[in-house]
């Protein structure tokens, strides 16, 4: 499959939704610092800030992405999706998690490029949304604005 460039997301289906994905992904990759403990536990748990100082305060989810503070690098522009162009088997399923709807990807779907340090298997896609189209369902924001839906 051809690499996806950051600008390919813009203007498709729900413009703000796709802009949010591409900007968030670029910002997270630019940091090259993903905050997760070896036990797989994310903060804020007790002792989180002292155990992982790089993941506290402004570096902790949720984040607000400010346009004027972002810098685009060609290193983070191309994301390659592998396996997403083939028909899914009956192993892929949807699950109501109580907070989100998750698509559990059981087939071989991979992402690489865009500054990632290797090839990663995609296991699930989660949709977060608010109670109505005008509500703020996204966890993260762009320039202080939250959007009706977010994919993680």
Coordinates of N, CA and C in Angstrom, one line a residue, residues 54-139:
X54 N 9.0 12.5 32.7 CA 8.7 12.9 31.3 C 7.3 12.8 30.9
X55 N 6.5 12.2 31.7 CA 5.1 11.9 31.3 C 4.1 12.7 32.2
X56 N 4.6 13.7 32.9 CA 3.7 14.4 33.8 C 3.3 15.7 33.2
X57 N 2.4 16.4 33.9 CA 1.9 17.7 33.6 C 1.5 17.9 32.1
X58 N 2.2 18.7 31.4 CA 1.8 19.0 30.0 C 2.0 17.8 29.1
X59 N 2.8 16.8 29.5 CA 3.1 15.6 28.7 C 2.1 14.5 28.9
X60 N 1.1 14.7 29.8 CA 0.2 13.7 30.1 C -1.1 13.9 29.4
X61 N -1.8 12.8 29.0 CA -3.1 12.9 28.3 C -4.1 13.4 29.2
X62 N -5.1 14.2 28.8 CA -5.2 14.7 27.4 C -4.3 15.9 27.1
X63 N -4.0 16.0 25.8 CA -3.2 17.1 25.4 C -3.9 18.1 24.5
X64 N -3.5 19.3 24.6 CA -4.0 20.4 23.7 C -2.9 20.7 22.7
X65 N -3.2 20.5 21.4 CA -2.2 20.8 20.3 C -2.4 22.2 19.9
X66 N -1.4 23.0 20.0 CA -1.5 24.4 19.6 C -0.8 24.6 18.3
X67 N -1.6 25.0 17.2 CA -1.0 25.1 15.9 C 0.3 25.9 15.8
X68 N 0.4 27.0 16.5 CA 1.5 27.9 16.4 C 2.8 27.3 17.0
X69 N 2.6 26.3 17.9 CA 3.7 25.6 18.6 C 4.1 24.4 17.9
X70 N 3.5 24.0 16.8 CA 3.8 22.7 16.2 C 4.8 23.0 15.0
X71 N 5.6 22.0 14.8 CA 6.6 22.0 13.7 C 6.5 20.7 12.9
X72 N 6.3 20.8 11.6 CA 6.2 19.7 10.8 C 7.6 19.3 10.3
X73 N 7.9 18.0 10.3 CA 9.2 17.5 9.8 C 8.9 16.4 8.8
X74 N 9.6 16.4 7.7 CA 9.4 15.5 6.6 C 9.6 14.0 7.1
X75 N 10.3 13.9 8.2 CA 10.5 12.5 8.8 C 9.2 11.9 9.3
X76 N 8.2 12.8 9.7 CA 7.0 12.3 10.2 C 5.8 12.4 9.2
X77 N 6.1 12.6 8.0 CA 5.0 12.8 7.0 C 4.3 11.6 6.5
X78 N 5.1 10.5 6.2 CA 4.6 9.4 5.6 C 4.3 8.2 6.5
X79 N 3.1 7.8 6.6 CA 2.7 6.6 7.4 C 2.3 5.5 6.4
X80 N 2.9 4.4 6.5 CA 2.5 3.3 5.6 C 1.6 2.2 6.3
X81 N 0.5 1.9 5.7 CA -0.4 1.0 6.3 C -0.3 -0.3 5.5
X82 N -0.1 -1.5 6.1 CA 0.0 -2.7 5.4 C -1.1 -3.6 5.8
X83 N -1.7 -4.3 4.8 CA -2.8 -5.2 5.1 C -4.2 -4.6 5.1
X84 N -4.3 -3.3 5.1 CA -5.6 -2.6 5.2 C -6.3 -2.6 3.9
X85 N -5.7 -3.0 2.8 CA -6.3 -3.0 1.5 C -6.9 -4.4 1.2
X86 N -6.7 -5.3 2.1 CA -7.3 -6.7 1.9 C -8.6 -6.8 2.7
X87 N -9.4 -7.7 2.2 CA -10.7 -7.9 2.9 C -10.5 -8.6 4.3
X88 N -11.2 -8.1 5.2 CA -11.1 -8.6 6.6 C -11.7 -10.0 6.7
X89 N -11.1 -10.8 7.5 CA -11.7 -12.1 7.8 C -12.8 -12.0 8.8
X90 N -13.5 -13.1 9.1 CA -14.5 -13.1 10.1 C -14.0 -13.0 11.5
X91 N -12.6 -12.9 11.7 CA -12.0 -12.7 13.0 C -12.1 -11.3 13.6
X92 N -12.3 -10.3 12.7 CA -12.4 -8.9 13.1 C -13.7 -8.7 13.7
X93 N -13.8 -8.0 14.9 CA -15.1 -7.8 15.6 C -15.2 -6.4 16.2
X94 N -16.4 -6.1 16.6 CA -16.6 -4.8 17.2 C -17.0 -5.1 18.7
X95 N -16.6 -4.2 19.6 CA -16.9 -4.4 21.0 C -17.3 -3.1 21.6
X96 N -18.3 -3.1 22.4 CA -18.7 -2.0 23.2 C -18.0 -2.1 24.5
X97 N -17.0 -1.1 24.7 CA -16.2 -1.2 25.9 C -16.9 -0.5 27.1
X98 N -18.0 0.1 26.9 CA -18.7 0.8 28.0 C -18.4 2.3 27.9
X99 N -17.3 2.7 27.3 CA -16.8 4.1 27.1 C -16.7 4.4 25.6
X100 N -16.3 3.3 24.8 CA -16.0 3.5 23.4 C -16.6 2.3 22.6
X101 N -16.5 2.4 21.3 CA -16.7 1.3 20.4 C -15.3 0.9 19.9
X102 N -14.9 -0.3 20.0 CA -13.6 -0.8 19.6 C -13.8 -1.8 18.5
X103 N -13.0 -1.6 17.4 CA -12.9 -2.6 16.4 C -11.6 -3.4 16.7
X104 N -11.8 -4.7 17.0 CA -10.7 -5.6 17.3 C -10.2 -6.2 16.1
X105 N -8.9 -5.8 15.7 CA -8.3 -6.3 14.5 C -7.5 -7.6 14.7
X106 N -8.1 -8.7 14.2 CA -7.4 -10.0 14.5 C -6.6 -10.4 13.3
X107 N -6.7 -9.8 12.1 CA -5.9 -10.1 11.0 C -4.6 -9.4 11.0
X108 N -3.8 -9.6 10.0 CA -2.4 -8.9 10.0 C -2.5 -7.5 9.4
X109 N -2.6 -6.5 10.3 CA -2.6 -5.1 9.9 C -1.4 -4.5 10.5
X110 N -0.6 -3.8 9.8 CA 0.6 -3.2 10.3 C 0.7 -1.7 9.9
X111 N 1.4 -0.9 10.7 CA 1.8 0.5 10.4 C 3.3 0.6 10.6
X112 N 3.9 1.5 9.7 CA 5.3 1.8 9.8 C 5.5 3.1 9.2
X113 N 6.7 3.6 9.3 CA 7.1 4.9 8.8 C 6.7 6.0 9.7
X114 N 6.6 7.2 9.2 CA 6.2 8.4 10.0 C 7.0 8.6 11.3
X115 N 8.3 8.2 11.3 CA 9.1 8.3 12.5 C 9.0 7.2 13.5
X116 N 8.2 6.2 13.2 CA 8.1 5.0 14.1 C 9.4 4.2 14.1
X117 N 9.8 3.7 15.2 CA 11.1 3.0 15.3 C 11.0 1.5 14.8
X118 N 10.0 1.2 14.0 CA 9.8 -0.1 13.5 C 8.5 -0.3 12.9
X119 N 8.1 -1.6 12.7 CA 6.8 -2.0 12.1 C 6.0 -2.5 13.3
X120 N 4.7 -2.0 13.4 CA 3.9 -2.3 14.5 C 2.6 -2.9 14.0
X121 N 2.1 -4.0 14.8 CA 0.8 -4.6 14.4 C -0.3 -3.8 15.1
X122 N -1.3 -3.5 14.2 CA -2.5 -2.8 14.7 C -3.4 -3.8 15.3
X123 N -3.9 -3.6 16.6 CA -4.7 -4.6 17.2 C -6.1 -4.1 17.4
X124 N -6.3 -2.8 17.6 CA -7.7 -2.3 17.7 C -7.7 -0.8 17.3
X125 N -8.9 -0.4 17.0 CA -9.2 1.0 16.7 C -10.4 1.4 17.6
X126 N -10.3 2.5 18.3 CA -11.4 2.9 19.2 C -11.9 4.2 18.8
X127 N -13.3 4.3 18.9 CA -14.0 5.6 18.5 C -14.5 6.2 19.8
X128 N -14.2 7.4 20.1 CA -14.7 8.2 21.3 C -15.6 9.3 20.7
X129 N -16.8 9.4 21.3 CA -17.6 10.5 20.8 C -18.5 11.0 22.0
X130 N -19.1 12.2 21.7 CA -19.9 12.8 22.8 C -21.4 12.4 22.5
X131 N -22.3 12.8 23.4 CA -23.7 12.4 23.4 C -24.4 13.0 22.2
X132 N -23.9 14.0 21.5 CA -24.6 14.6 20.3 C -23.5 15.2 19.4
X133 N -23.9 15.5 18.1 CA -23.0 16.0 17.1 C -22.2 17.2 17.6
X134 N -22.9 18.1 18.3 CA -22.2 19.3 18.8 C -21.4 19.2 20.0
X135 N -21.4 18.0 20.6 CA -20.7 17.8 21.9 C -19.2 17.6 21.7
X136 N -18.5 17.6 22.8 CA -17.1 17.4 22.8 C -16.7 16.0 23.2
X137 N -16.7 15.1 22.2 CA -16.4 13.7 22.5 C -14.9 13.4 22.5
X138 N -14.1 14.2 21.9 CA -12.7 13.9 21.8 C -12.0 14.2 23.1
X139 N -11.0 13.4 23.4 CA -10.2 13.5 24.6 C -9.2 14.7 24.5

